[in-house]
Amino acid sequence: MKRIASLPPLYREYEMSTNNARTTNDNVDTKTASLHRRSVLISSNPNSDSLPIDLILVYDRTDHHKNNDVESNHDNQVKKKKKPSERRRRFEEYLRKKQGLILSHAESNQKQVGFVKVHTPFDILLLAAENMRMRLPIEKIEENENDLSTSQKNQSAWYRFTESLKKPFRLDQSLKKDDPDYYTAIYSSDIDKFKYLFDKLRGSKDLYFTPTERSLLTHELLSRAHFDYDNDDPGDDQQYPVIIRPLTDPTAELQKVSKRPGIDRLITKKAYECYFPLHESVRDDVKHVDDSELNDREKLKKHWATMRQCLKFQPLSLIRSYMGEKVAFYFALCGFYNQMLIPAALIGLIMFIYGISSVFSDRPTSDICGELGRTTYMCPRCDKTCPFWKLSDSCLYSKISYVFDNTTTVIFSILMSLWARWFMEFWKRRQAALQYDWDSIGFEEHLEPIRPAFENKAKKKGNKRINPVTGINEPYVSTRTRIPFFLVAAGVVLFMMAIVCVTVFGTIAYRSRMDYILKKTSVKTYSPIIITVTSAIMNLICSIILSQFYYWIARKLTDLELHKYQSTYDDSLIIKIYLFQFVNFYSSLFYIAFFKGRFFEYPSKYGDPDSANFTEQCDPAGCLVELSIQFFIIMIGKQIINNLLEFFTAMRRTLTRICFKRGEPEAQEQWEKDNQLIDFNSNTLIDEYLELGIYENISFDYVSTVIQFGFVTLFVAAFPLAPLFALLNNIIEIRLDAWKFLSKYKRPIPFKASDIGIWSDIISAISYIAVLTNAVVIAWTSEFIPKMAYRSIQSTGGSLSGYVNWTLSSFSIVDYNLTDTVPEKIPDNLTICRYRDFREPTGPSYSQTSIYWNVLAARLAFIIVFEHVIFFIIYLMQWLVPDVPKKIQNNIDHERYIDQRERWASKTTEAHFKDAITASETLSKIIKPSNGTVKTLVNEDYVSSKHSRGRNRRVEAQLSLDNE
């Protein structure tokens, strides 16, 4: 989701001091009034070992001898940067004194790694939640036992039927959350109703926030610390401009406050190595332990991260509670995708079984394998060197082709084109329900910190400007400076796509040469299958190798683009990788489906296999079977290789760590064990992903899923078993990902999210493209349109008898002499050979017949009608089915009602109204009406400042105090 830059409202960062005259009838003295940061309640020094650990900071204890690189300031004077240990000391002192956090230290067994255990008191969490506009419980949801609609629904036959189908796949009741359901609202300290639940929600206010919420709020505090590590002692008030004096420039003061290096920037300065929330401890064997005695991690490992539970629904609420919404939305999408694949897989399997069972009754296949095939000589596939061959050599190929290209292919393509859009529309409804359940409706990611890499490069250029949104003077790189890098990136991306196309042409040359070789051997009958399979395997290997190389290039190109925020950086990187993956894995399929066999003319003009002008042809049985084999090998091979790489790479790391740690004392504390796991940090994960080519980041797990979604939808007409194989792969991959998240990765920061971000747009675009590709595959690649044309033009009674002979044109052997392309060996008494096309039987031009143009017109008409009908049904469905279910919308509206009711009824609102009434009465005494009209007071200073805010901000700041 795109992050919207916004500065936290001043009333949340600052409030009027108690000595101003807001609650009295006296006039405000603007010379003594001041703004100050809201006071923070810091608890006394309790025993830190008994406090929950909200975050762990890791640092190198040996770095006190290390210095960072020297940098030049704006005056080109070289100064020495502070040591990492000094940065840590000052940062931690700030966290204690200014943020109210409680810190304690620990060290590893080898004394080389230090740990900072961070605990955030309850009152600090409340302030952070208010600034983040977090939704918190406000009112318990009372179940209405008299809800007629619900009771009627539960008694309906369809409901009972669907529930009986779902029952074997449901989770144990013990995995459901114990907390009752509550309506939630954006937290405000002005609403007293929130406070009633502090002790009632979970028995104590110390348990009011879940561990996930505590970690998120603590991370927010550490990321937005107002700490300037280049200034002097943190106790100096000049370093922390928390007082905005009257008659000062508030923008300038806010610019000082905004110097927020935060924990991420300190990591780039080597002050810390990483940070993470703690995993919950887990026992070795929990199979026979009662669920009530298990913690969340153990429950997830027992009921989710195991193949024994692969047919059960996922515990999404527990996943969200343990790892946050961003991770939970990924697994929710995968689970919903698998559920939608079930009917598609069943229909595809039925279509496949029908094809196998009816292959021997297909008349065109019988003709190819029968007398017609044995007596018909086909023209050589290339000039001079290629031999003549019999039509019956394509017998096996034609049987396989019919399995995937029969009368049910069109029906399945229509259903899958609709399925692609149904998936998107129903996912929106599912997503809306999850947004409501997870309190992420209307969530907008707030002001995002500037990327340290961007800031460092911008500082070297020495450019700054005022951010038009926040009014803060920030590092700046002009668009003019960035445009050359964008152009370079676009050029490199196009160049890499061209390399993919070169590999496709390489496989074309391989198929041509192998066809020439195998036609002279004893396996010539099986040569089409052998050539198609081996070329597809070569394509798969090339695709995987290019993927490894391209990930590294994409990362470097995105670095050059100087993105200011991490979200835009990730989006740019994802788009590059997806575009490349799209071309990398789909290019060979697009070539076979839409281009192969479309550019040749007639025999004697095929060209030599070694020449650049060689034209590849389709088999007499059509190109669809080759597309099916290519599709199967690339899709299934990619899935198998990726899963094996993920598993064995994770195991290799574990074994490597064990070998390197041999002889060292075993880690005892949980933070030591977690520190040995793989970082779940965006940058480090992308580095690992680029190195190993496996999806170790949520964004790249999405890449794998979306690429597979493209396979299932774009070319499903060529392989009806695609949904089934995708389903089987995903069942395994979800559990493998779950195992990695719980056992191999550090616990992720539980970032909030309201959707799946940019992937929603990508999936939606694919679903629309799928309509067109399926229409073209049916019309252009399959035999559906030619067979329909034959039935309507040539056949009597709708039979396909004679169809094969109708699709073959004749070529006179003597015409080879006209182009000096006579084949090496010509069978005795052979005067004509056949080739697949609709052309005149006599030369020398061999022009297309009227049948060719009739079939072409039918193909184009089918494409237009197909996509118009499908899009009409799609738009009708979008109009009839709302994105948000009615029940969820009612609950949302009710929450809004409660929120407005409590805000209007709060004591703070009542006090504000009293202040406004008092001010109005005072103003009415000052203003004396003249001649029956009300005199209007005009503050000349205010008008002047309104027209010159950029030049006189100090007057505006003073007047704002006057107005309050």
Coordinates of C-alpha atoms in Angstrom, one line a residue, residues 63-489:
D63 CA 33.2 -2.5 18.3
H64 CA 34.5 0.0 20.9
H65 CA 37.8 -0.1 19.1
K66 CA 36.3 0.6 15.7
N67 CA 35.6 4.0 14.1
N68 CA 33.3 4.7 11.2
D69 CA 34.6 6.2 8.0
V70 CA 35.3 9.8 8.0
E71 CA 33.0 12.2 6.1
S72 CA 33.3 15.8 5.1
N73 CA 30.8 18.4 6.3
H74 CA 29.3 21.3 4.3
D75 CA 32.5 23.3 4.7
N76 CA 34.6 20.4 3.3
Q77 CA 36.2 20.1 6.7
V78 CA 37.0 16.5 7.7
K79 CA 35.7 15.4 11.1
K80 CA 35.8 12.2 12.9
K81 CA 32.6 10.4 13.5
K82 CA 31.7 9.0 16.9
K83 CA 32.4 5.4 17.7
P84 CA 29.4 2.9 17.5
S85 CA 29.6 2.4 21.3
E86 CA 29.2 6.1 21.9
R87 CA 26.3 6.3 19.5
R88 CA 24.7 3.4 21.4
R89 CA 25.2 5.0 24.8
R90 CA 23.7 8.3 23.7
F91 CA 20.8 6.6 21.9
E92 CA 19.9 4.4 24.9
E93 CA 20.2 7.4 27.3
Y94 CA 17.7 9.2 25.1
L95 CA 15.4 6.2 25.2
R96 CA 15.4 6.2 28.9
K97 CA 15.2 9.9 29.6
K98 CA 13.0 11.1 26.8
Q99 CA 11.0 8.1 25.7
G100 CA 10.5 6.5 29.1
L101 CA 11.6 3.0 28.0
I102 CA 13.2 0.5 30.3
L103 CA 16.4 -1.1 29.1
S104 CA 18.5 -3.9 30.4
H105 CA 21.6 -5.5 29.0
A106 CA 22.8 -9.1 28.5
E107 CA 25.7 -10.7 26.7
S108 CA 26.3 -13.9 24.8
N109 CA 28.3 -16.8 26.2
Q110 CA 31.3 -15.8 24.2
K111 CA 31.1 -12.2 25.5
Q112 CA 31.3 -10.9 21.9
V113 CA 27.6 -10.1 21.3
G114 CA 25.6 -7.8 23.4
F115 CA 21.8 -7.6 23.8
V116 CA 19.6 -4.7 24.8
K117 CA 16.2 -5.9 26.2
V118 CA 13.6 -3.1 25.7
H119 CA 10.4 -2.9 27.7
T120 CA 7.8 -0.2 27.1
P121 CA 5.6 0.8 30.0
F122 CA 1.8 0.8 29.6
D123 CA 1.4 4.6 29.5
I124 CA 4.1 5.0 26.8
L125 CA 2.3 2.4 24.7
L126 CA -1.0 4.3 25.1
L127 CA 0.7 7.5 23.8
A128 CA 2.3 5.6 20.9
A129 CA -1.1 4.0 20.0
E130 CA -2.8 7.4 20.0
N131 CA -0.1 8.9 17.7
M132 CA -0.3 5.9 15.4
R133 CA -4.2 6.2 15.4
M134 CA -4.4 2.5 16.4
R135 CA -7.8 1.0 16.7
L136 CA -8.4 -0.4 20.2
P137 CA -11.5 -2.1 21.8
I138 CA -14.2 0.2 22.9
E139 CA -17.4 -1.8 23.4
K140 CA -18.2 -5.5 23.6
I141 CA -20.2 -7.1 20.8
E142 CA -23.3 -8.5 22.2
E143 CA -24.6 -11.6 20.3
N144 CA -28.2 -11.2 19.3
E145 CA -29.9 -14.5 19.8
N146 CA -33.0 -13.2 18.0
D147 CA -31.1 -12.5 14.8
L148 CA -33.6 -14.1 12.4
S149 CA -31.4 -13.8 9.4
T150 CA -28.6 -15.7 11.1
S151 CA -30.9 -18.4 12.4
Q152 CA -32.6 -18.8 9.1
K153 CA -29.2 -19.1 7.4
N154 CA -28.1 -21.7 9.8
Q155 CA -31.2 -23.8 9.2
S156 CA -31.0 -23.7 5.4
A157 CA -30.1 -26.8 3.5
W158 CA -27.3 -25.2 1.6
Y159 CA -25.7 -23.9 4.8
R160 CA -25.8 -27.4 6.4
F161 CA -24.4 -28.9 3.2
T162 CA -21.4 -26.5 3.0
E163 CA -20.7 -26.8 6.7
S164 CA -20.6 -30.6 6.4
L165 CA -18.1 -30.3 3.6
K166 CA -15.9 -27.9 5.7
K167 CA -16.1 -29.8 8.9
P168 CA -13.2 -32.3 8.2
F169 CA -10.9 -29.3 7.3
R170 CA -11.7 -27.1 10.3
L171 CA -9.2 -26.4 13.0
D172 CA -9.5 -27.4 16.6
Q173 CA -11.6 -25.1 18.8
S174 CA -8.6 -24.6 21.1
L175 CA -6.9 -22.5 18.4
K176 CA -9.6 -19.9 18.5
K177 CA -8.8 -16.7 20.4
D178 CA -10.1 -16.6 24.0
D179 CA -10.8 -12.8 23.9
P180 CA -14.5 -11.9 23.3
D181 CA -15.3 -9.8 20.2
Y182 CA -15.2 -6.0 20.7
Y183 CA -16.1 -3.1 18.5
T184 CA -13.0 -1.0 18.0
A185 CA -12.3 2.7 17.4
I186 CA -9.3 4.9 16.9
Y187 CA -7.9 5.4 20.3
S188 CA -8.1 8.8 21.9
S189 CA -7.3 9.7 25.5
D190 CA -10.2 12.0 25.5
I191 CA -12.7 9.1 25.4
D192 CA -13.2 7.7 28.8
K193 CA -14.9 4.5 27.5
F194 CA -11.5 3.1 26.4
K195 CA -10.2 3.3 30.0
Y196 CA -13.0 1.0 31.3
L197 CA -11.4 -1.9 29.4
F198 CA -7.8 -1.4 30.5
D199 CA -8.2 -3.8 33.4
K200 CA -11.3 -5.7 32.2
L201 CA -10.1 -6.9 28.7
R202 CA -7.5 -9.4 29.8
G203 CA -7.6 -9.1 33.6
S204 CA -4.8 -6.4 33.9
K205 CA -3.7 -3.3 32.0
D206 CA -0.3 -4.9 31.7
L207 CA -1.9 -7.5 29.5
Y208 CA -4.1 -5.0 27.6
F209 CA -1.8 -4.8 24.6
T210 CA -0.9 -8.1 23.0
P211 CA 2.8 -9.0 22.5
T212 CA 2.4 -8.2 18.8
E213 CA 1.0 -4.8 19.5
R214 CA 3.7 -4.1 22.1
S215 CA 6.5 -5.0 19.7
L216 CA 4.9 -2.8 16.9
L217 CA 4.5 0.2 19.2
T218 CA 8.0 -0.2 20.6
H219 CA 9.4 -0.4 17.1
E220 CA 7.6 2.8 16.2
L221 CA 9.1 4.6 19.2
L222 CA 12.6 3.4 18.3
S223 CA 12.2 4.3 14.7
R224 CA 11.0 7.8 15.4
A225 CA 13.3 8.8 18.2
H226 CA 14.1 12.5 18.1
F227 CA 17.7 11.8 18.6
D228 CA 20.5 13.7 16.8
Y229 CA 23.7 11.7 17.2
D230 CA 25.8 14.5 15.8
N231 CA 25.0 17.0 18.5
D232 CA 26.4 17.2 22.1
D233 CA 25.2 15.6 25.3
P234 CA 21.6 14.4 25.2
G235 CA 20.9 16.2 28.4
D236 CA 21.4 19.5 26.7
D237 CA 18.1 21.2 26.0
Q238 CA 19.5 22.6 22.7
Q239 CA 19.7 19.1 21.3
Y240 CA 16.0 18.4 22.1
P241 CA 14.0 21.4 21.0
V242 CA 10.9 20.2 22.9
I243 CA 10.0 23.8 23.8
I244 CA 8.7 26.1 21.1
R245 CA 9.1 29.6 22.4
P246 CA 6.8 32.4 21.4
L247 CA 7.9 34.6 18.6
T248 CA 10.0 31.8 17.1
D249 CA 9.7 30.1 13.8
P250 CA 7.8 26.8 14.4
T251 CA 8.9 25.3 11.1
A252 CA 12.5 25.7 12.0
E253 CA 11.9 24.1 15.3
L254 CA 10.1 21.2 13.8
Q255 CA 13.0 20.7 11.4
K256 CA 15.2 20.2 14.4
V257 CA 12.7 17.9 16.0
S258 CA 12.5 15.9 12.8
K259 CA 16.2 14.8 13.0
R260 CA 15.2 11.2 13.6
P261 CA 17.9 8.7 12.9
G262 CA 16.0 6.0 14.6
I263 CA 17.1 2.4 15.0
D264 CA 17.4 1.7 11.3
R265 CA 19.8 4.5 10.7
L266 CA 21.9 3.5 13.7
I267 CA 22.2 0.0 12.1
T268 CA 23.6 1.6 9.0
K269 CA 26.1 3.4 11.3
K270 CA 27.1 0.0 12.8
A271 CA 25.9 1.0 16.2
Y272 CA 23.6 -2.0 16.2
E273 CA 23.6 -5.2 14.1
C274 CA 19.9 -5.9 14.1
Y275 CA 16.7 -5.9 16.2
F276 CA 13.8 -8.3 16.5
P277 CA 10.9 -9.3 18.7
L278 CA 11.5 -12.5 20.7
H279 CA 10.2 -15.8 19.6
E280 CA 8.3 -17.7 22.3
S281 CA 10.2 -20.7 23.6
V282 CA 9.2 -24.0 22.1
R283 CA 9.6 -27.5 23.4
D284 CA 11.0 -30.3 21.4
D285 CA 7.9 -32.5 21.3
V286 CA 4.4 -31.0 21.7
K287 CA 2.4 -33.7 19.8
H288 CA 0.9 -35.1 23.0
V289 CA 0.7 -31.9 25.0
D290 CA -2.7 -30.4 25.6
D291 CA -3.3 -27.2 23.6
S292 CA -4.2 -25.3 26.7
E293 CA -0.6 -25.7 27.9
L294 CA 1.0 -24.5 24.7
N295 CA 2.1 -21.0 23.8
D296 CA 1.2 -19.4 20.4
R297 CA 4.4 -20.5 18.7
E298 CA 3.9 -24.1 19.9
K299 CA 0.3 -24.1 18.7
L300 CA 1.4 -22.9 15.3
K301 CA 4.1 -25.5 15.0
K302 CA 1.7 -28.2 16.1
H303 CA -1.3 -27.3 14.0
W304 CA 0.1 -25.2 11.1
A305 CA 3.8 -25.8 10.3
T306 CA 3.5 -29.5 9.7
M307 CA 2.5 -31.6 6.8
R308 CA 0.2 -33.6 9.1
Q309 CA -2.2 -30.6 9.1
C310 CA -1.8 -29.8 5.4
L311 CA -5.5 -30.4 4.7
K312 CA -6.7 -28.2 7.5
F313 CA -7.6 -24.5 7.3
Q314 CA -4.9 -22.1 8.5
P315 CA -5.2 -20.4 11.9
L316 CA -5.1 -16.9 10.4
S317 CA -6.1 -15.2 13.7
L318 CA -3.2 -16.9 15.4
I319 CA -0.8 -16.1 12.6
R320 CA -1.8 -12.4 12.7
S321 CA -1.5 -12.4 16.5
Y322 CA 2.0 -13.8 16.3
M323 CA 3.5 -12.2 13.2
G324 CA 1.3 -9.2 12.4
E325 CA -1.1 -8.3 9.6
K326 CA 1.5 -8.0 6.8
V327 CA 2.5 -11.6 7.1
A328 CA -1.0 -12.8 7.8
F329 CA -2.4 -11.2 4.6
Y330 CA 0.1 -13.2 2.6
F331 CA -1.0 -16.5 4.1
A332 CA -4.6 -15.5 3.9
L333 CA -4.2 -14.9 0.1
C334 CA -2.5 -18.3 -0.3
G335 CA -5.2 -20.0 1.7
F336 CA -8.0 -18.3 -0.2
Y337 CA -6.2 -19.0 -3.5
N338 CA -6.1 -22.7 -2.6
Q339 CA -9.8 -22.8 -1.8
M340 CA -10.6 -21.2 -5.1
L341 CA -8.3 -23.7 -6.9
I342 CA -10.3 -26.7 -5.6
P343 CA -13.4 -26.3 -8.0
A344 CA -11.0 -25.3 -10.9
A345 CA -8.9 -28.4 -10.2
L346 CA -11.9 -30.7 -10.1
I347 CA -13.3 -29.3 -13.4
G348 CA -9.9 -29.5 -15.1
L349 CA -9.5 -33.1 -13.9
I350 CA -12.9 -34.0 -15.4
M351 CA -12.0 -32.4 -18.7
F352 CA -8.7 -34.3 -18.7
I353 CA -10.4 -37.6 -18.0
Y354 CA -12.9 -36.9 -20.7
G355 CA -10.1 -36.3 -23.2
I356 CA -8.4 -39.6 -22.3
S357 CA -11.6 -41.6 -22.4
S358 CA -12.7 -40.3 -25.8
V359 CA -9.4 -40.2 -27.6
F360 CA -9.9 -43.4 -29.5
S361 CA -13.3 -42.2 -30.8
D362 CA -11.9 -39.0 -32.3
R363 CA -12.1 -39.2 -36.1
P364 CA -9.2 -36.9 -37.0
T365 CA -6.9 -38.9 -34.7
S366 CA -8.1 -42.1 -36.3
D367 CA -7.3 -40.7 -39.8
I368 CA -3.8 -39.7 -38.8
C369 CA -3.1 -43.1 -37.3
G370 CA -5.0 -45.1 -40.0
E371 CA -4.8 -45.6 -43.7
L372 CA -4.6 -42.0 -44.6
G373 CA -1.6 -41.4 -42.3
R374 CA 0.3 -44.4 -43.7
T375 CA -0.2 -43.4 -47.3
T376 CA 0.3 -39.7 -47.0
Y377 CA 3.8 -38.3 -47.4
M378 CA 4.5 -35.0 -45.7
C379 CA 6.9 -32.4 -47.2
P380 CA 10.3 -32.0 -45.5
R381 CA 10.4 -29.5 -42.6
C382 CA 13.4 -27.8 -44.0
D383 CA 15.0 -27.4 -47.4
K384 CA 17.5 -29.8 -49.0
T385 CA 18.7 -31.7 -45.9
C386 CA 15.4 -32.7 -44.2
P387 CA 13.7 -36.0 -45.3
F388 CA 10.1 -36.7 -46.3
W389 CA 8.0 -38.3 -43.6
K390 CA 4.7 -40.0 -43.3
L391 CA 1.6 -38.5 -41.6
S392 CA 1.3 -41.5 -39.4
D393 CA 4.6 -40.5 -37.6
S394 CA 2.4 -37.9 -35.8
C395 CA 0.0 -40.6 -34.5
L396 CA 1.2 -40.4 -30.8
Y397 CA 1.4 -36.7 -31.0
S398 CA -2.2 -36.4 -32.3
K399 CA -3.5 -38.6 -29.5
I400 CA -1.8 -36.4 -26.8
S401 CA -3.0 -33.3 -28.6
Y402 CA -6.6 -34.5 -28.5
V403 CA -6.4 -35.1 -24.7
F404 CA -5.8 -31.3 -24.2
D405 CA -7.7 -30.0 -27.3
N406 CA -11.2 -31.3 -27.5
T407 CA -14.7 -30.0 -27.3
T408 CA -14.4 -29.3 -23.5
T409 CA -11.4 -27.0 -24.0
V410 CA -13.6 -24.0 -24.9
I411 CA -15.9 -24.6 -21.9
F412 CA -13.0 -24.9 -19.6
S413 CA -11.4 -21.7 -21.0
I414 CA -14.6 -19.8 -20.5
L415 CA -14.9 -21.0 -16.9
M416 CA -11.3 -20.2 -16.1
S417 CA -11.5 -16.7 -17.6
L418 CA -14.5 -16.1 -15.4
W419 CA -12.7 -17.8 -12.5
A420 CA -9.8 -15.4 -12.7
R421 CA -12.1 -12.4 -12.1
W422 CA -14.2 -14.2 -9.6
F423 CA -11.1 -14.9 -7.6
M424 CA -10.3 -11.2 -7.5
E425 CA -13.8 -10.1 -6.7
F426 CA -14.3 -12.6 -3.9
W427 CA -10.8 -11.9 -2.6
K428 CA -11.9 -8.3 -2.1
R429 CA -14.8 -9.5 0.0
R430 CA -12.5 -11.8 2.0
Q431 CA -10.0 -9.0 2.4
A432 CA -12.7 -6.7 3.7
A433 CA -13.8 -9.2 6.3
L434 CA -10.1 -9.7 7.4
Q435 CA -9.7 -5.9 7.5
Y436 CA -12.6 -5.7 9.9
D437 CA -11.6 -8.6 12.0
W438 CA -8.0 -7.3 12.2
D439 CA -8.9 -3.7 12.8
S440 CA -7.1 -2.4 9.7
I441 CA -10.0 -0.7 8.0
G442 CA -8.9 2.7 6.9
F443 CA -5.4 2.1 8.0
E444 CA -2.9 4.4 6.3
E445 CA 0.8 4.0 6.9
H446 CA 2.0 7.2 8.4
L447 CA 5.1 9.3 7.7
E448 CA 7.8 6.9 6.5
P449 CA 11.4 7.6 7.5
I450 CA 13.8 8.5 4.8
R451 CA 16.0 5.6 3.6
P452 CA 19.5 6.0 5.1
A453 CA 21.0 5.1 1.7
F454 CA 19.1 7.9 0.1
E455 CA 20.0 10.4 2.8
N456 CA 23.7 9.6 2.6
K457 CA 23.8 10.1 -1.2
A458 CA 21.7 13.3 -0.9
K459 CA 24.0 14.7 1.7
K460 CA 27.0 14.1 -0.5
K461 CA 25.3 16.2 -3.2
G462 CA 24.5 18.8 -0.6
N463 CA 20.9 19.3 -1.7
K464 CA 18.0 20.1 0.6
R465 CA 14.5 21.5 0.3
I466 CA 11.3 22.0 2.2
N467 CA 9.0 19.0 2.0
P468 CA 5.7 20.4 0.8
V469 CA 3.7 18.0 3.0
T470 CA 5.5 18.2 6.3
G471 CA 7.3 21.6 5.9
I472 CA 10.5 20.0 6.9
N473 CA 13.9 20.7 5.3
E474 CA 14.9 17.3 4.0
P475 CA 17.7 15.8 1.8
Y476 CA 16.6 16.2 -1.8
V477 CA 17.7 14.8 -5.1
S478 CA 16.1 16.5 -8.1
T479 CA 14.1 14.7 -10.8
R480 CA 16.6 15.9 -13.4
T481 CA 19.4 14.0 -11.5
R482 CA 17.3 10.8 -11.3
I483 CA 16.0 10.7 -14.8
P484 CA 19.3 9.3 -16.3
F485 CA 19.3 6.5 -13.8
F486 CA 15.6 5.6 -14.6
L487 CA 16.5 5.6 -18.3
V488 CA 19.5 3.3 -17.6
A489 CA 17.3 1.0 -15.6

